[in-house]
Amino acid sequence: MPANTSGPPAKKKGRRARLLVIVVVLLLVSGIGYGSYWTVSTIRASYPQTTGTLQLKGLSGPVQVDRDAQGIPQIYADSTADLFRAQGYVQAQDRFYEMDVRRHFTAGRLSEMFGSSEVDNDAFIRTLGMRQAAQQEWDTQLSPETKANVQAYTDGVNAYLSSHHGAALSVEYTALDIGNGYKPEAWTPVDSVSWLKAMAWDLRGNMQDEIDRALMTSRLTTAQIEQLYPQYPYDRNQPVVDAGTVANGGKDFVPQGTTGTASAPGTNNAGGQLAALAHTVDNVPALLGPTGNGIGSNAWVVSGKYTTTGKPLLANDPHLAPQLPSVWYQMGLHCRTVSASCPYDVTGYTFAGMPGVVIGHNQNIAWGLTNMGADTTDLYLEKVTGDSYLYDGKQVPFTTRQETIKVAGGSSRTITVRVANNGMPVISDVSDELSTVGQEAPVSDPAPDRRGGYAVALRWSALTPGKTMDAVFEVDKAANFDQFRAAAADFSAPAQNLVYADTKGHIGYQATGQIPVRAKGFDGRWPAPGWDPRAQWTGWVPRTALPYEEDPKSGYIVTANQAVAGKDYPYEITDDWGYGTRSQRINDLIQSKLAGGGKISMDDMQSMQMDNSSEIAKLLVPYLLKINVTDPYVRQAQQLLEGWDFSQSSDSAAAAYFNAVWRNTLKLAFGNKMPKELRPKGQCLWVTPTSDSGQANNLGGGQQLVNECGERDPSQAQPDGGDRWFEVVREILPNANNPWWNTSTTSNKPATTRDQLLAQAMKDARFELTSKLGKDIDTWSWGRLHKMELRSQTLGSGDNPALLKWLLNRGPWQLSGGEAAVDASGWNAAGGYDVVWVPSMRMIVNLDDFDKSRWINLTGASGHAYSAHYTDQTNMWVNGQLLPWSYTSATVDKGTKDKLTLTP
C-alpha cells in the first residue's frame, strides 16, 4: 500500500515560473542586469564583517577572530561556551545558506525551499526518520557537556540570524524570498546533530551493492553475479590490520537472541521491481557524493623512526563529490588558556552547521578519517496483510506516524510512514511506483505467498540513537592514544577508520562504528526475509572487539577503504570492501621510499597524495600491445601506449586513450549484459528479452531481440570501472575464451575471444576520442576528457536554468588522476569521463612542528557566490599545492589579514 497523499504537488509550470524569477533576480543583483535597486551592493550586503568590533549577545568576554589571506578563521576565547558560540556565529557568516539546505535535507523539508521537485526526496527522508533519530540522540544519549557546547553553537548561529535577513544572509535568499516567499527559521541543536545522519546515509556501506545484485538476477545467474563481486585479494592487497587486534580474541561477545542457521536467499528473478527502489535511492540528494566504490578516502601515518623530522607525519584526503562550497570548512578553535574548564586548542576541518573539529589536530595529537565501508544496512522483504506484517508466524501491526510535507508554491502532501519491528521503516511506501517493490525479489524457500508483492523495509544502524557528537568533542581534546580510543568508542555512525599520531612519537589506528552481527546464513548481501526471526540482527560487534593497532613494527599504517582486518578476524564487517588498489599503492610507495634506509619527508607525503598511476593499466596494457592492429588509424592510437609510464597527468594523450579503451572494454564485456536498471540513461541496446518466469543470459544465445534503454543515473551506473572491476578483469584475462569476452547476442554468430574484444575496444576508443578530442592524436589529453565542474547543490544543479547555473557554478577544471588512483579524481566508466568524486581536501600534519603542517580545501571558506574566498583555493588544489597551516598564536598572528573582536 503506497503512502497516503492529500493535495497534488505544484505543477512544473509553476516551478519554472519561480525559477525564472530567481534567474532574473540573480542577474540583477550580480550587476549583469539593469535596475536602480538591485545593484552590486545587494550582493555585498551578505559579505561578513571581518574587521573591527561586533557585539555578540551571550558572550562572557571578548572573542578574537583572526582570518588569513584565504579568509580561514582562527577563534580565540576564554571559555568553552564563548568558543562555540563564536564558532556558530562565524560559520553562519560564511556558510549559512549551505547550513540551511543541509538541515532541510536531513529533516525532509527541501520542498519548503525549492518546491514540488523535492517532494519525493522529502518523502523518502521522512520515511527513513533521520530527524527523529537525531532528536532521540539529543533527548537521551548526549552528555551534558556536549549539549552545552551544541547549545552555545546554536545561540551563535541564531545571534547572526537575528541581525541578518534576506540579501544580508546571502543572495540566494533574495531570490527564494521573491520566488516563493521563503524565509529561514531559527537554528536548533537537533539541526546540528542531524548532519551526522546525512553523513551516515551517504557512507552507509553496501546497500547499493545489495540492490544491484538483486537487479542483476533478471539477466545473470548466481554464479555470474558472484564473478562480478570477487573476494577481497588478501594475498596481494594488505588489510589495515593483518590479523585483527581485539579484546580477548573477540570472545567477549555474547549474541542477543537466536542464532540458528538459515539458508541464504535464493536467486529468483528480481524482475524490474527493485528498480523502483534503486531509482528512488539514486535520486535522493547525496550531500557527500554518489555512493559506491569511489566514496572513501586515503589516510596514512608514518612513525618518526622513518621520517626526516624524527616525529610522525600524518596525511588524509577524504574522497567526496565535488561541490560548491566544499563540504569542509577550515577553522581553528583555541582556548587562550587551556584548562579543565576550557580544554580546546584544536584546528582542522569542520562541517558548517556542526560544532567542533572533525579532522585535524590539537596540541598533542593528530587524526584523520577514512570510510570503513561496513555493512550497516539491510533490506527486508515484508509480507503485508492489511495493516500488519508477518513475523515468526504471526501478524504484527505496524507502528505508524503521519508526516505533512509543506511545498513552496503548492499544496501540502501528507504521507503515512509505517515502521516494522526493530524500528525498520517501510521504504516501499514512499510512492505508488515503489508499492510493488519485492514482487519478484530474491528470497529463500519456503516463503509466504507473494501475491501483491512484498513490501521492503530498511534496517540501518544510524537509526539507533548513538553518541557520535560526544565522540567529536572528546577526540578534539584527547591527549594520548588511550583517550583517543575511548573517544572513538562513542563514534557510532558512520563507521569510520581513524588514524592517529601524537607529539610523543606514537602512531595508531582504531576502527569505529556501530556494526551489526547477523545470524549464520545471512550475510547482508541480498534482501532478507523479514518474516523469519533468524534473519534479524543478533547484536552489535563490541567496541572492544573492533580492530586497532598501536606502534606497529612496520612503522606505518595505511587505510584507504581496504579490508580492515585479515581473514581470521572473528566478525563479519562486510563482504563489499574496497579492493585495496589505492591502499596497496600507498604501501608500495612508502616501502619504496624506505628501501635502503631512506626516510620520508613532508614533500614525499605531498607527492604520494598526488600519485596518479593507473594500476589497471599496468595489468591490461601488455595485453593491448600484443594485439596485431592492422588498421593504421587505430594502430596510431595503440602506439600511444608504447613506453607509457601509466601516469594519468592531465596533459597525457596515452592516459586519455587507455581510459577510453578501459571504458569500452567494460562496456563490451559487461555493460551490455547488464539489466536496463543498471545501465546509464540513454544507452539503448538490442537485447534478449527476459521472460516472466526466468532469466535471460546475455553471455550469448537467444534469437529474438528487443530494444531496451538504460535507466540508471550515469554517475551510479555499472560497470563503474572501480577497483572491483580491476579484480573481475584480472581473473578472466588469462583465459582468452572466457564467456565474458563474448559479445555475440545471437546463437548463429561465433563467440568472440578476449583479443577480439580488446581489438574492438581499441577501435571504438579511437573513434570515440576522435569525436570528442579531434582526429589529431597529438592534441589529445586526459584533462580534456576528465573535467571537474563545481556546482551549487541546489540552485546550480538539476534541471535549473542554464543562466542560474552559470551564476552559481564554477569550472570546468581539467584534472589529473583517475579511478582508484591515490589522486582519486574518480569517474564512472559506464557514464562517461567527467569527475564524480575527488579528494575533497588534503592535509599533512607535522607532529614535530605543527606550524610546518600543510592543508588545502577544494573550494574556499566562503559560500557567497561572489566572494573572493568562494573558490580561491581551487586552482592550488588542482595543481597539487598545499597552503601553510598555522597553529601557534604567534604564527597565526603573522599570517592574519583581518581581525574581528566579538564583544558581550
mmCIF file of N, CA, C and O in Angstrom, residues 518-549:
data_model
loop_
_atom_site.group_PDB
_atom_site.id
_atom_site.type_symbol
_atom_site.label_atom_id
_atom_site.label_comp_id
_atom_site.label_asym_id
_atom_site.label_seq_id
_atom_site.Cartn_x
_atom_site.Cartn_y
_atom_site.Cartn_z
ATOM 1 N N ARG A 518 25.065 -10.597 12.289
ATOM 2 C CA ARG A 518 23.965 -11.330 11.665
ATOM 3 C C ARG A 518 24.069 -12.815 11.981
ATOM 4 O O ARG A 518 25.168 -13.335 12.207
ATOM 5 N N ALA A 519 22.942 -13.482 11.955
ATOM 6 C CA ALA A 519 22.921 -14.915 12.217
ATOM 7 C C ALA A 519 23.572 -15.677 11.069
ATOM 8 O O ALA A 519 23.676 -15.181 9.940
ATOM 9 N N LYS A 520 24.013 -16.869 11.352
ATOM 10 C CA LYS A 520 24.620 -17.721 10.344
ATOM 11 C C LYS A 520 23.656 -17.928 9.183
ATOM 12 O O LYS A 520 22.482 -18.224 9.373
ATOM 13 N N GLY A 521 24.170 -17.743 7.978
ATOM 14 C CA GLY A 521 23.336 -17.909 6.794
ATOM 15 C C GLY A 521 22.804 -16.617 6.229
ATOM 16 O O GLY A 521 22.243 -16.598 5.144
ATOM 17 N N PHE A 522 22.981 -15.511 6.970
ATOM 18 C CA PHE A 522 22.529 -14.200 6.498
ATOM 19 C C PHE A 522 23.725 -13.254 6.528
ATOM 20 O O PHE A 522 24.227 -12.914 7.606
ATOM 21 N N ASP A 523 24.176 -12.854 5.342
ATOM 22 C CA ASP A 523 25.399 -12.059 5.285
ATOM 23 C C ASP A 523 25.177 -10.629 4.832
ATOM 24 O O ASP A 523 26.131 -9.876 4.631
ATOM 25 N N GLY A 524 23.925 -10.212 4.632
ATOM 26 C CA GLY A 524 23.648 -8.836 4.256
ATOM 27 C C GLY A 524 23.881 -8.518 2.793
ATOM 28 O O GLY A 524 23.800 -7.360 2.399
ATOM 29 N N ARG A 525 24.139 -9.543 1.977
ATOM 30 C CA ARG A 525 24.443 -9.287 0.568
ATOM 31 C C ARG A 525 23.182 -9.272 -0.298
ATOM 32 O O ARG A 525 23.215 -8.790 -1.423
ATOM 33 N N TRP A 526 22.080 -9.848 0.203
ATOM 34 C CA TRP A 526 20.820 -9.915 -0.534
ATOM 35 C C TRP A 526 19.677 -9.484 0.375
ATOM 36 O O TRP A 526 19.799 -9.561 1.601
ATOM 37 N N PRO A 527 18.555 -9.043 -0.183
ATOM 38 C CA PRO A 527 17.392 -8.766 0.663
ATOM 39 C C PRO A 527 17.023 -9.988 1.489
ATOM 40 O O PRO A 527 17.035 -11.121 0.985
ATOM 41 N N ALA A 528 16.700 -9.774 2.766
ATOM 42 C CA ALA A 528 16.443 -10.867 3.694
ATOM 43 C C ALA A 528 14.938 -11.026 3.937
ATOM 44 O O ALA A 528 14.179 -10.064 3.821
ATOM 45 N N PRO A 529 14.500 -12.234 4.299
ATOM 46 C CA PRO A 529 13.073 -12.455 4.591
ATOM 47 C C PRO A 529 12.699 -11.884 5.948
ATOM 48 O O PRO A 529 13.140 -12.364 6.989
ATOM 49 N N GLY A 530 11.888 -10.840 5.945
ATOM 50 C CA GLY A 530 11.537 -10.176 7.192
ATOM 51 C C GLY A 530 10.685 -11.022 8.113
ATOM 52 O O GLY A 530 10.637 -10.764 9.315
ATOM 53 N N TRP A 531 10.003 -12.038 7.587
ATOM 54 C CA TRP A 531 9.131 -12.864 8.404
ATOM 55 C C TRP A 531 9.911 -13.915 9.208
ATOM 56 O O TRP A 531 9.375 -14.544 10.099
ATOM 57 N N ASP A 532 11.190 -14.093 8.902
ATOM 58 C CA ASP A 532 12.000 -15.120 9.542
ATOM 59 C C ASP A 532 12.816 -14.498 10.681
ATOM 60 O O ASP A 532 13.708 -13.679 10.435
ATOM 61 N N PRO A 533 12.551 -14.833 11.937
ATOM 62 C CA PRO A 533 13.301 -14.238 13.054
ATOM 63 C C PRO A 533 14.806 -14.463 12.950
ATOM 64 O O PRO A 533 15.585 -13.659 13.473
ATOM 65 N N ARG A 534 15.200 -15.542 12.269
ATOM 66 C CA ARG A 534 16.631 -15.834 12.150
ATOM 67 C C ARG A 534 17.359 -14.802 11.295
ATOM 68 O O ARG A 534 18.581 -14.693 11.368
ATOM 69 N N ALA A 535 16.600 -14.060 10.471
ATOM 70 C CA ALA A 535 17.228 -13.075 9.591
ATOM 71 C C ALA A 535 17.486 -11.747 10.287
ATOM 72 O O ALA A 535 18.138 -10.869 9.722
ATOM 73 N N GLN A 536 16.986 -11.581 11.514
ATOM 74 C CA GLN A 536 17.188 -10.318 12.224
ATOM 75 C C GLN A 536 18.602 -10.233 12.792
ATOM 76 O O GLN A 536 19.255 -11.244 13.041
ATOM 77 N N TRP A 537 19.069 -9.018 12.964
ATOM 78 C CA TRP A 537 20.380 -8.810 13.583
ATOM 79 C C TRP A 537 20.372 -9.381 14.999
ATOM 80 O O TRP A 537 19.380 -9.289 15.729
ATOM 81 N N THR A 538 21.493 -9.962 15.396
ATOM 82 C CA THR A 538 21.563 -10.626 16.693
ATOM 83 C C THR A 538 22.332 -9.820 17.729
ATOM 84 O O THR A 538 22.479 -10.243 18.869
ATOM 85 N N GLY A 539 22.851 -8.669 17.352
ATOM 86 C CA GLY A 539 23.596 -7.836 18.281
ATOM 87 C C GLY A 539 24.510 -6.889 17.539
ATOM 88 O O GLY A 539 24.349 -6.674 16.334
ATOM 89 N N TRP A 540 25.471 -6.327 18.258
ATOM 90 C CA TRP A 540 26.445 -5.401 17.679
ATOM 91 C C TRP A 540 27.841 -5.939 17.922
ATOM 92 O O TRP A 540 28.120 -6.539 18.954
ATOM 93 N N VAL A 541 28.727 -5.693 16.984
ATOM 94 C CA VAL A 541 30.131 -6.013 17.222
ATOM 95 C C VAL A 541 30.594 -5.157 18.405
ATOM 96 O O VAL A 541 30.456 -3.931 18.368
ATOM 97 N N PRO A 542 31.122 -5.770 19.459
ATOM 98 C CA PRO A 542 31.533 -4.972 20.624
ATOM 99 C C PRO A 542 32.615 -3.970 20.248
ATOM 100 O O PRO A 542 33.494 -4.262 19.428
ATOM 101 N N ARG A 543 32.541 -2.784 20.852
ATOM 102 C CA ARG A 543 33.552 -1.769 20.544
ATOM 103 C C ARG A 543 34.954 -2.271 20.915
ATOM 104 O O ARG A 543 35.935 -1.921 20.260
ATOM 105 N N THR A 544 35.047 -3.100 21.968
ATOM 106 C CA THR A 544 36.350 -3.629 22.362
ATOM 107 C C THR A 544 36.884 -4.653 21.373
ATOM 108 O O THR A 544 38.056 -5.015 21.437
ATOM 109 N N ALA A 545 36.015 -5.127 20.490
ATOM 110 C CA ALA A 545 36.441 -6.130 19.511
ATOM 111 C C ALA A 545 36.768 -5.523 18.153
ATOM 112 O O ALA A 545 37.170 -6.239 17.237
ATOM 113 N N LEU A 546 36.585 -4.216 18.003
ATOM 114 C CA LEU A 546 36.902 -3.588 16.722
ATOM 115 C C LEU A 546 38.419 -3.489 16.556
ATOM 116 O O LEU A 546 39.145 -3.203 17.513
ATOM 117 N N PRO A 547 38.919 -3.726 15.350
ATOM 118 C CA PRO A 547 40.371 -3.744 15.138
ATOM 119 C C PRO A 547 41.035 -2.424 15.515
ATOM 120 O O PRO A 547 40.484 -1.345 15.293
ATOM 121 N N TYR A 548 42.232 -2.525 16.092
ATOM 122 C CA TYR A 548 43.038 -1.346 16.378
ATOM 123 C C TYR A 548 44.505 -1.750 16.320
ATOM 124 O O TYR A 548 44.851 -2.934 16.297
ATOM 125 N N GLU A 549 45.358 -0.767 16.296
ATOM 126 C CA GLU A 549 46.785 -1.029 16.233
ATOM 127 C C GLU A 549 47.526 0.167 16.821
ATOM 128 O O GLU A 549 47.137 1.312 16.616
#
